[in-house]
mmCIF file of C-alpha atoms and ligand atoms in Angstrom:
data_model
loop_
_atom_site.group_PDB
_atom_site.id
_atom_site.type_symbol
_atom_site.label_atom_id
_atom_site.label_comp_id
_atom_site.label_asym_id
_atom_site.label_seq_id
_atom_site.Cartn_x
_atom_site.Cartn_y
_atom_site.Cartn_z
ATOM 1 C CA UNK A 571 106.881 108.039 89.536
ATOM 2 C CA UNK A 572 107.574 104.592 89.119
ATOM 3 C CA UNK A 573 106.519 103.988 92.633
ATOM 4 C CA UNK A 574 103.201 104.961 91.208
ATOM 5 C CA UNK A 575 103.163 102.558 87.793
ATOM 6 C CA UNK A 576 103.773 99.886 90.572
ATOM 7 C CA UNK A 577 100.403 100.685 92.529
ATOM 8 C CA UNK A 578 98.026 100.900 89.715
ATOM 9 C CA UNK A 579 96.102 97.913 90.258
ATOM 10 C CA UNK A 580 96.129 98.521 94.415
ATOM 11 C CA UNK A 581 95.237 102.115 93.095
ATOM 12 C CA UNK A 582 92.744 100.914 90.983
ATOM 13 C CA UNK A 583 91.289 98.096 93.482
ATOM 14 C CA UNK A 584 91.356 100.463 96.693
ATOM 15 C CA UNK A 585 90.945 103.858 95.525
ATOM 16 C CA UNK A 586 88.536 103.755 92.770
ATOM 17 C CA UNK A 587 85.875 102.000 94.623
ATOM 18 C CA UNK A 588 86.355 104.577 97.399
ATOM 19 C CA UNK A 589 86.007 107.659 95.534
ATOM 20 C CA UNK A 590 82.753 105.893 93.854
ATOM 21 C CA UNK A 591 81.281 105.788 97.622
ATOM 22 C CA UNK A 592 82.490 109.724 98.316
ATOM 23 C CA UNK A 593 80.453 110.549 95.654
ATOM 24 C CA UNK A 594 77.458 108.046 95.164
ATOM 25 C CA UNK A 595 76.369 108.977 99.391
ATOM 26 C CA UNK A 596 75.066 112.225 99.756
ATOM 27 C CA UNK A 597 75.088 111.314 103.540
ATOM 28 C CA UNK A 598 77.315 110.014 105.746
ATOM 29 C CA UNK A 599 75.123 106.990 107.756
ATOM 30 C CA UNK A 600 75.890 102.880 108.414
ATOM 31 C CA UNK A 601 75.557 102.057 104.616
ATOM 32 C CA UNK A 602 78.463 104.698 104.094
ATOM 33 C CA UNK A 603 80.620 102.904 106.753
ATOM 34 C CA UNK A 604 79.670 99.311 105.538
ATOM 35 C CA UNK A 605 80.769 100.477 101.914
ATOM 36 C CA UNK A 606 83.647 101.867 102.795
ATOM 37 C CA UNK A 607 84.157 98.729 105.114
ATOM 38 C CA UNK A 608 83.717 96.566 102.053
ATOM 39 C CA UNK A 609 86.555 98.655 100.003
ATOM 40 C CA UNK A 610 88.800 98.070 102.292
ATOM 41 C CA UNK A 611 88.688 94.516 102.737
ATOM 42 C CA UNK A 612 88.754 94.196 99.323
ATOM 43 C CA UNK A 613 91.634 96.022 98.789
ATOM 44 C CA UNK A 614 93.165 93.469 101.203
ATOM 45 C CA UNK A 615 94.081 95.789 104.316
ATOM 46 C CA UNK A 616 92.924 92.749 106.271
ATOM 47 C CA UNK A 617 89.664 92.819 108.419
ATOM 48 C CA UNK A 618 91.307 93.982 111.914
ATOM 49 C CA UNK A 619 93.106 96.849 110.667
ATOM 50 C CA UNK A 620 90.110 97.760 108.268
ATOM 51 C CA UNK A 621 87.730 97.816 111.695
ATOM 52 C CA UNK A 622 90.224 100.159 113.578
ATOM 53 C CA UNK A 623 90.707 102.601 110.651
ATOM 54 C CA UNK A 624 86.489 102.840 110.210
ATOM 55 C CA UNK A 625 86.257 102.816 114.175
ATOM 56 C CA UNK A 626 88.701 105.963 114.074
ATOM 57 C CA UNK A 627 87.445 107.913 111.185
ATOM 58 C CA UNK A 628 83.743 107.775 112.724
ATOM 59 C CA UNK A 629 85.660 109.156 115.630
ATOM 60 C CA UNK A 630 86.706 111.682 114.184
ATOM 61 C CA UNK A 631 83.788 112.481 111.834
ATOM 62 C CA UNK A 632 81.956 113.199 114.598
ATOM 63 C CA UNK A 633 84.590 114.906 117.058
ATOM 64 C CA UNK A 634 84.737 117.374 113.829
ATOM 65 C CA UNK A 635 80.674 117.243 113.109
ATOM 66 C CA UNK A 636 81.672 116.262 109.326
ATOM 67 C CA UNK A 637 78.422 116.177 107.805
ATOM 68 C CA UNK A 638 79.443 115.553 103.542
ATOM 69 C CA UNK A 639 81.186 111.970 102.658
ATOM 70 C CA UNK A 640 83.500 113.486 100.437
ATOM 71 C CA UNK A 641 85.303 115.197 103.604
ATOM 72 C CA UNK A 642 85.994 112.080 104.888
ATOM 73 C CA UNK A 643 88.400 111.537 102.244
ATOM 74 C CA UNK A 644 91.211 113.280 103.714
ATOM 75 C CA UNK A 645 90.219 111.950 107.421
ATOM 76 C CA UNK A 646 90.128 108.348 105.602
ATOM 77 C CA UNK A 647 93.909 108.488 104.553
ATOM 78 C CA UNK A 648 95.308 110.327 107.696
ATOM 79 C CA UNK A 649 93.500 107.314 109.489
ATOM 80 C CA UNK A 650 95.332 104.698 107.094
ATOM 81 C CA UNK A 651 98.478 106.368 107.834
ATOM 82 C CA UNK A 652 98.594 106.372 111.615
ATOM 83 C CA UNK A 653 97.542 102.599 111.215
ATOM 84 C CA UNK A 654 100.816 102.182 109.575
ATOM 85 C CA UNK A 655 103.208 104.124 111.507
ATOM 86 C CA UNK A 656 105.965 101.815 112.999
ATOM 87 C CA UNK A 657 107.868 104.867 114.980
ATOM 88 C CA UNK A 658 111.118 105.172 113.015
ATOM 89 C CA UNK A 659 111.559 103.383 109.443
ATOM 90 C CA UNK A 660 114.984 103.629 108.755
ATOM 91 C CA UNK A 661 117.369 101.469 107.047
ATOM 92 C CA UNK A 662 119.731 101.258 109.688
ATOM 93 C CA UNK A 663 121.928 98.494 108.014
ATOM 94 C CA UNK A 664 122.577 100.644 105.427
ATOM 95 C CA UNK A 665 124.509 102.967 107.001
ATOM 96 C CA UNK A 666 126.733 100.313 108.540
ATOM 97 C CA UNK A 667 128.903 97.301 108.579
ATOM 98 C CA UNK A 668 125.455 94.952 108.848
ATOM 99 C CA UNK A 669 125.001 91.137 108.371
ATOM 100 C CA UNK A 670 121.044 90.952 106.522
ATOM 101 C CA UNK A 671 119.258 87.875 106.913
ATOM 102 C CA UNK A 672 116.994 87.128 104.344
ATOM 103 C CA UNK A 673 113.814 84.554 104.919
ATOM 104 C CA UNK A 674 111.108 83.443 102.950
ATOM 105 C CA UNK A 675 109.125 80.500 101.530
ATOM 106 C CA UNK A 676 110.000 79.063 98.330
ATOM 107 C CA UNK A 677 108.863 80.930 94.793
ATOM 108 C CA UNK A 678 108.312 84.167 96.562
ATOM 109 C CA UNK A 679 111.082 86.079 95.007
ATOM 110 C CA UNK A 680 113.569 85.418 97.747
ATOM 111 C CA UNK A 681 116.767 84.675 95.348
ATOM 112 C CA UNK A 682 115.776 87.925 93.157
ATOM 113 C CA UNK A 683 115.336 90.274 95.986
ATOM 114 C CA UNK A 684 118.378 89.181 97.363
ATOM 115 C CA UNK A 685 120.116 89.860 93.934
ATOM 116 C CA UNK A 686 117.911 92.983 93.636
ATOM 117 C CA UNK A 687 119.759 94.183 96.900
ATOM 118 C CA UNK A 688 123.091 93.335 96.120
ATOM 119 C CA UNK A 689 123.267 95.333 92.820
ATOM 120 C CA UNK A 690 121.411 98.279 94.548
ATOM 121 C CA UNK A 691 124.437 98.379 97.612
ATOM 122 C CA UNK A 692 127.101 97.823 95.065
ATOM 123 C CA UNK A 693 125.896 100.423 92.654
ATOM 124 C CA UNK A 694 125.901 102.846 95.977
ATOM 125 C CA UNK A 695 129.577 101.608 95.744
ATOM 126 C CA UNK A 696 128.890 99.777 98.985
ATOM 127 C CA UNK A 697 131.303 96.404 99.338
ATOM 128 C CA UNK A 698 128.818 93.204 99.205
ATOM 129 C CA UNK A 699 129.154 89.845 99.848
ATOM 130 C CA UNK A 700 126.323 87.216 99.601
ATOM 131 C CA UNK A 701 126.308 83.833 101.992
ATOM 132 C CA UNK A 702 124.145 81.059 100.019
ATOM 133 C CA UNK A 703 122.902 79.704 103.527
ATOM 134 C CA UNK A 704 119.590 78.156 101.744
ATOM 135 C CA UNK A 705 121.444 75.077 101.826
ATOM 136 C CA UNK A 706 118.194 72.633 101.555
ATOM 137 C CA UNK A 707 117.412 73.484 98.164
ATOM 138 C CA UNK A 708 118.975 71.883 95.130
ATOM 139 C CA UNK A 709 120.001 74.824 92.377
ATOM 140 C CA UNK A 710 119.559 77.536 95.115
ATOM 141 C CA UNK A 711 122.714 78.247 95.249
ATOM 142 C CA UNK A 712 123.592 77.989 91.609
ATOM 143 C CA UNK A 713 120.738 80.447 90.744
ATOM 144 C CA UNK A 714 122.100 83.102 93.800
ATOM 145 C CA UNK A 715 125.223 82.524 91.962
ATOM 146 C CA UNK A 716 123.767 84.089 88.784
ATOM 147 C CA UNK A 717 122.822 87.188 90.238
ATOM 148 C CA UNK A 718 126.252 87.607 92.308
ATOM 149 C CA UNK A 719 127.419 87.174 89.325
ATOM 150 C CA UNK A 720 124.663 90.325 87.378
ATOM 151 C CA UNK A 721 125.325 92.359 90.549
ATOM 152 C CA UNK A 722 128.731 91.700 90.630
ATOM 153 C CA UNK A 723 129.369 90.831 93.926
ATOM 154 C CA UNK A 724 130.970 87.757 95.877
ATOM 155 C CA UNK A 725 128.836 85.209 96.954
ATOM 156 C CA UNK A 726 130.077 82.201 99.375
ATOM 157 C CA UNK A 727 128.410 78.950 98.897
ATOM 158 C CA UNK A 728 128.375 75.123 99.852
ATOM 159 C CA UNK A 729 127.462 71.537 99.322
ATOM 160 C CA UNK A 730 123.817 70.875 99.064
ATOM 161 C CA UNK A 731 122.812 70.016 102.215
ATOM 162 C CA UNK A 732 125.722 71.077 103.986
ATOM 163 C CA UNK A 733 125.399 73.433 107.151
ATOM 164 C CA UNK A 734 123.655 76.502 107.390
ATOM 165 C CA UNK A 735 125.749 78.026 109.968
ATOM 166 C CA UNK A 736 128.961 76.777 108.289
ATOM 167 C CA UNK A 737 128.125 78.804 105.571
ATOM 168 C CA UNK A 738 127.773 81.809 107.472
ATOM 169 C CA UNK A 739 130.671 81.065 109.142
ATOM 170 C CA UNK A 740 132.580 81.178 106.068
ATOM 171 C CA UNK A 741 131.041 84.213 104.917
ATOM 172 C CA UNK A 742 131.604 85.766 107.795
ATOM 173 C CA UNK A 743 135.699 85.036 107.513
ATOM 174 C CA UNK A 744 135.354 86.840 104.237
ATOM 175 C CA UNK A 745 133.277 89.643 105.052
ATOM 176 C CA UNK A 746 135.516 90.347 107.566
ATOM 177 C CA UNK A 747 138.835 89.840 105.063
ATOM 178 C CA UNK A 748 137.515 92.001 102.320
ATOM 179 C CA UNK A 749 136.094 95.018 104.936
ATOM 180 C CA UNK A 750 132.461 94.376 103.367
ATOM 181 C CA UNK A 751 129.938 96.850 104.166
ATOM 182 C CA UNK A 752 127.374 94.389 103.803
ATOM 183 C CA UNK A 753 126.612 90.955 104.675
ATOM 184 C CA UNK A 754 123.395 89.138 102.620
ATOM 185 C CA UNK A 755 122.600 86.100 103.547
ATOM 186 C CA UNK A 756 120.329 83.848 101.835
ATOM 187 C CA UNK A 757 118.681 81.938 105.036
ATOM 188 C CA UNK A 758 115.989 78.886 104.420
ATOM 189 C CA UNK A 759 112.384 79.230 104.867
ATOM 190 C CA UNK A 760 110.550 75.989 105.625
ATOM 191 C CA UNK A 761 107.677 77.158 107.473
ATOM 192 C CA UNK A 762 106.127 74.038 107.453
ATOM 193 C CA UNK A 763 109.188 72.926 109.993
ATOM 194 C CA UNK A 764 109.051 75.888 112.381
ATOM 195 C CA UNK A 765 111.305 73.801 115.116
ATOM 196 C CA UNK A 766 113.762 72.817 112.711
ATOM 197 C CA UNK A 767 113.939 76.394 110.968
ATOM 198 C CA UNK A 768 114.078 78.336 114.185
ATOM 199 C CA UNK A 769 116.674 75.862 115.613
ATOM 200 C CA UNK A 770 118.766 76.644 112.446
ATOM 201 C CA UNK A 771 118.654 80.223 112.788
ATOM 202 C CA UNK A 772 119.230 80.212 116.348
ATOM 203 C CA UNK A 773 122.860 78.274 115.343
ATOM 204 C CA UNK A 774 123.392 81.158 112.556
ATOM 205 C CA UNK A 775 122.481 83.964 115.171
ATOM 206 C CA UNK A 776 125.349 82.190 117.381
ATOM 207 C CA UNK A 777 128.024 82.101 114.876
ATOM 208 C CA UNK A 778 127.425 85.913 114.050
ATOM 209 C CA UNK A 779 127.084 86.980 117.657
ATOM 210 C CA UNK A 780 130.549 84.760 118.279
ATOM 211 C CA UNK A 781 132.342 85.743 115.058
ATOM 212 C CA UNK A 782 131.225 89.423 113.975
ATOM 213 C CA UNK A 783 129.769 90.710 117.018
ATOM 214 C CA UNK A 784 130.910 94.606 115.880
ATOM 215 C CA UNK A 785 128.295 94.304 113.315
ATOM 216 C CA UNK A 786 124.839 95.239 113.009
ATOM 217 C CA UNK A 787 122.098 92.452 112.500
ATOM 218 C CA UNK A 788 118.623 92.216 110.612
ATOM 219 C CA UNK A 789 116.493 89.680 109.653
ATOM 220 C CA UNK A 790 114.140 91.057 106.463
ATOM 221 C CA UNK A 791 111.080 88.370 105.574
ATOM 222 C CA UNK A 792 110.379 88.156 101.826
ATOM 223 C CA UNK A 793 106.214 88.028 100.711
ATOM 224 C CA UNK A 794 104.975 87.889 98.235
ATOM 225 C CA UNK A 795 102.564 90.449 97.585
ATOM 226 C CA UNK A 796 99.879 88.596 94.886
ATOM 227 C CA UNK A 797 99.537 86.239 98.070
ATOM 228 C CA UNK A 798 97.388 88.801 99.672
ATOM 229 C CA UNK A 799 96.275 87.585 103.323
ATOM 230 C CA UNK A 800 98.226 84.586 102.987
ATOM 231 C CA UNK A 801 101.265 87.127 103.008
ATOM 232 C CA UNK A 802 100.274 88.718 106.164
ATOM 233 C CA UNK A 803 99.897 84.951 107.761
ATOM 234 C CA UNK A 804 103.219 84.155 106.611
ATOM 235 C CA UNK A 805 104.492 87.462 108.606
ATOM 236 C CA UNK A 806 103.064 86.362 111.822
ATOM 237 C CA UNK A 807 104.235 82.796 111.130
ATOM 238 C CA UNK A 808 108.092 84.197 110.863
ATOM 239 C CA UNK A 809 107.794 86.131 113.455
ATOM 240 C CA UNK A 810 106.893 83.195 115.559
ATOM 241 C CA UNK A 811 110.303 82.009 114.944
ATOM 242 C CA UNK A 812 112.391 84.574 114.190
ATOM 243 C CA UNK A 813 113.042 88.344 115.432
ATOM 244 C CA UNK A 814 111.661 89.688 112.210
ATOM 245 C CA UNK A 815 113.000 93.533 111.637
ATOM 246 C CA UNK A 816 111.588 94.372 108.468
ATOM 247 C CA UNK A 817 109.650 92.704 105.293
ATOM 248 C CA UNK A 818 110.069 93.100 101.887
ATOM 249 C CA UNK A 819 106.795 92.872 99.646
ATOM 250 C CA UNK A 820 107.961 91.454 96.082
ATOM 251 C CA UNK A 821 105.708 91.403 92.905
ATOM 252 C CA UNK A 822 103.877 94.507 93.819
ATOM 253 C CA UNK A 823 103.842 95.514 90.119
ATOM 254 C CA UNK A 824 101.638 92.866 89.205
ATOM 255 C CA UNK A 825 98.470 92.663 91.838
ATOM 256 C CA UNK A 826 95.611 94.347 93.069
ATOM 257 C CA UNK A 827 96.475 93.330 96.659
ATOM 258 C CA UNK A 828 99.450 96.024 97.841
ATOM 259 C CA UNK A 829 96.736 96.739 100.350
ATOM 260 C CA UNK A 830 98.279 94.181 102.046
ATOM 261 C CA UNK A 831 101.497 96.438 103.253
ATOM 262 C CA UNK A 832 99.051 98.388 105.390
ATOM 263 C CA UNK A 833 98.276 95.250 107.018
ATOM 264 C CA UNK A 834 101.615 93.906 107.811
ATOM 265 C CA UNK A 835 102.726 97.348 109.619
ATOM 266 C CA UNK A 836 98.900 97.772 111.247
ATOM 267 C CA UNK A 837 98.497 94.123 112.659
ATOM 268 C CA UNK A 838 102.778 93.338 112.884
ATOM 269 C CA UNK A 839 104.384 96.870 113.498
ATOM 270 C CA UNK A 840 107.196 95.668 111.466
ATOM 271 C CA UNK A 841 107.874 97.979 108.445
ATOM 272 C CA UNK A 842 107.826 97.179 105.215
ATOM 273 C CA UNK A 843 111.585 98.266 103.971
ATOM 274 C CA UNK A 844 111.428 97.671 100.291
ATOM 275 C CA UNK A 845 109.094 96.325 97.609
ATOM 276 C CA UNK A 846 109.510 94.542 94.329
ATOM 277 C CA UNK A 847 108.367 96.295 91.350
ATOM 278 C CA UNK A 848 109.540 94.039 88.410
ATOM 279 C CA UNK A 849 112.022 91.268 87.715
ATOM 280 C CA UNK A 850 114.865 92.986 86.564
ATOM 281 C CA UNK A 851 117.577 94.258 89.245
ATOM 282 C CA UNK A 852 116.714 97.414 89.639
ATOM 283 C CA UNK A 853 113.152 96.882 90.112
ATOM 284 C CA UNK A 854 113.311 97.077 93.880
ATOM 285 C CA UNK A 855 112.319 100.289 95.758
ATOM 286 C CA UNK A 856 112.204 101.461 99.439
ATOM 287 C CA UNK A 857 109.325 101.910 101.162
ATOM 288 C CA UNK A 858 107.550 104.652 103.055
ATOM 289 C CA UNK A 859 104.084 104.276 103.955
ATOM 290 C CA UNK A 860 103.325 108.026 103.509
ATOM 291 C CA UNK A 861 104.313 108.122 100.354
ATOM 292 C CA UNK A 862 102.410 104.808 99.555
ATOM 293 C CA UNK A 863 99.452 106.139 100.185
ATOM 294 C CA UNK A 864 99.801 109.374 99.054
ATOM 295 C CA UNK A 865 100.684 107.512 95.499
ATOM 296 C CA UNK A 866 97.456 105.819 95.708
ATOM 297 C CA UNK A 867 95.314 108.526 96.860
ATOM 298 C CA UNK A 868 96.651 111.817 94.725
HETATM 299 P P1 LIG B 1796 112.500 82.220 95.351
HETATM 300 O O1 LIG B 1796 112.093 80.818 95.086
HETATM 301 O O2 LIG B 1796 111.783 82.790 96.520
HETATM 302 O O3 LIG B 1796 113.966 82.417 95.453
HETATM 303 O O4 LIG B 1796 111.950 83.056 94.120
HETATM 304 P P2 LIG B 1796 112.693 83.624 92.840
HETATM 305 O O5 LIG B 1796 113.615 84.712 93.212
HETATM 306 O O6 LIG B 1796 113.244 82.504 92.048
HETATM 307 O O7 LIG B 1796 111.457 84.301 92.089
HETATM 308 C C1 LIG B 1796 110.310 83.583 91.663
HETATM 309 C C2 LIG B 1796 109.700 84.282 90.459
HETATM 310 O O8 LIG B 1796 109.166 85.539 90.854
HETATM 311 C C3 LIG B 1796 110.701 84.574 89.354
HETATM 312 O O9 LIG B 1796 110.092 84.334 88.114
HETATM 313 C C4 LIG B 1796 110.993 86.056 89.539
HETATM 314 O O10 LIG B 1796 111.377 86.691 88.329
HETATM 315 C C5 LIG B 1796 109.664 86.567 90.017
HETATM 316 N N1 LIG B 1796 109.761 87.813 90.789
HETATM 317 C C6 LIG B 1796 110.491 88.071 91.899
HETATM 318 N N2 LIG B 1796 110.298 89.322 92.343
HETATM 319 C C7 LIG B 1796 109.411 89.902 91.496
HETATM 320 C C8 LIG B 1796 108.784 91.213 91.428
HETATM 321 O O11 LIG B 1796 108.992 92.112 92.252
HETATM 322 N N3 LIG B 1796 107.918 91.412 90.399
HETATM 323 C C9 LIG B 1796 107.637 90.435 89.476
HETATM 324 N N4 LIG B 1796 106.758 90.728 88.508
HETATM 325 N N5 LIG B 1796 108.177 89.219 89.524
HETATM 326 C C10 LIG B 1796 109.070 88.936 90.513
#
């Protein structure tokens, strides 16, 4: 249910226009398509996914000789979801001793996802600790330290400045010494530095693969959702630099544009694990694309 209070703008942007074009054609012909086109772009599904999922409902319109627009409702959403399906979405570091990586760009709700995270393992009585590896920016750490603190969970930090990978290391040591189920680490995300960032990461990836090589490793890219299209560039832009195993789309609650998650798993194939759905710490969800669409379209 809440799932579906968090949609009801993408509901509201994608759906409702839809329907309007189901029922204003009485025949299916180009303007129906273009409409529908439109919708869709609109509702920020980006225009390359948009093209295959018209391209494969004509297909099947007229492998089934559909002759009434309002059939093609159903046909539309089956076609959405095969444009998301990423084979298996599973949360595979849940279910074991995992090191999470956390990137994203500044002000996208890295720091409260993270914190959003760590309350949701720890209230699954999972043990947590958080490694405050965004080293580069003043009062990141001190504000990660606020919601180790709300999730109650241990968080270890450093210097400003100070070594990314040192940090890990350290966290790492502790992990290890208090048999944590879970490793978060806040990573940085200066994009506009791709060489530098992926050169940092690289160094972190060593120290893991050297120091905790029994766990399991993912690296999760926080967007944020109001950022429509620009979200889905920043995707492809991490993925340039990093081995990107899952996003998490924040401030879902409050746009129009959660359109966008069909985008990122159509044009990426990298699933979209959790979104954000407020600012408290329980407002973060997990993500399945069937049942995203199915709480926009029923
Ligand atoms: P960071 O700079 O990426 O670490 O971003 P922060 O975690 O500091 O978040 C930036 C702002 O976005 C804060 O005001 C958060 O409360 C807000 N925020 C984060 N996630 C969500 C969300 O899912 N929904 C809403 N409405 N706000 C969010």
């Amino acid at each position: 249910k809440r799932l579906v209070s968090g949609l009801t703008k993408t509901r509201d942007n994608i759906v409702s226009g839809m329907d309007s074009i189901f029922h204003g054609f009485s025949k299916i012909d180009d303007d129906f398509y273009e409409e529908l086109e439109e919708t869709l772009i609109m509702g920020d599904l980006g225009v390359r996914t948009t093209e295959e999922i018209i391209e494969d409902l004509k297909a099947k319109v007229r492998e089934r000789h559909i002759k009434e627009p309002m059939e093609c409702r159903q046909l539309l959403i089956d076609s959405i979801k095969e444009q998301m399906d990423v084979g298996e979405t599973a949360y595979e570091f849940e279910d074991r001793k995992s090191v999470v990586f956390v990137i994203g760009v500044n002000g996208v709700g890295k720091t409260t996802t993270i914190g959003k995270l760590a309350g949701k393992f720890r209230a699954e009585r999972k043990k947590v600790v958080l490694a405050a590896a965004d080293t580069f920016r003043a009062a990141a750490g001190e504000q990660l330290k606020e919601w180790a603190n709300r999730a109650q969970v241990d968080m270890i930090g450093g210097q400003e400045g100070a070594d990314p990978a040192s940090v890990v290391f350290d966290a790492v040591a502790a992990a290890k010494a208090r048999k944590a189920d879970i490793l978060l680490c806040d990573t940085a995300g200066r994009l506009h530095n791709k060489k530098n960032l992926m050169e940092e990461l690289k160094k972190i990836y060593r120290v893991i693969e050297r120091e905790y090589p029994e766990a399991y490793h993912e690296t999760l890219v926080v967007l944020d959702a109001t950022t429509g299209q620009n979200a889905l560039a920043q995707a492809k832009e991490f993925n340039e630099v990093a081995d990107i195993t899952g996003v998490i789309l924040t401030k879902m609650d409050g746009t129009a544009k959660g359109g966008i998650a069909v985008a990122i798993q159509a044009e990426l194939g990298i699933p979209v694990k959790y979104i954000g759905v407020g600012e408290s710490i329980d407002d973060l969800q997990k993500f399945d694309a069937d049942e995203f669409v199915n709480a926009l379209f029923y």
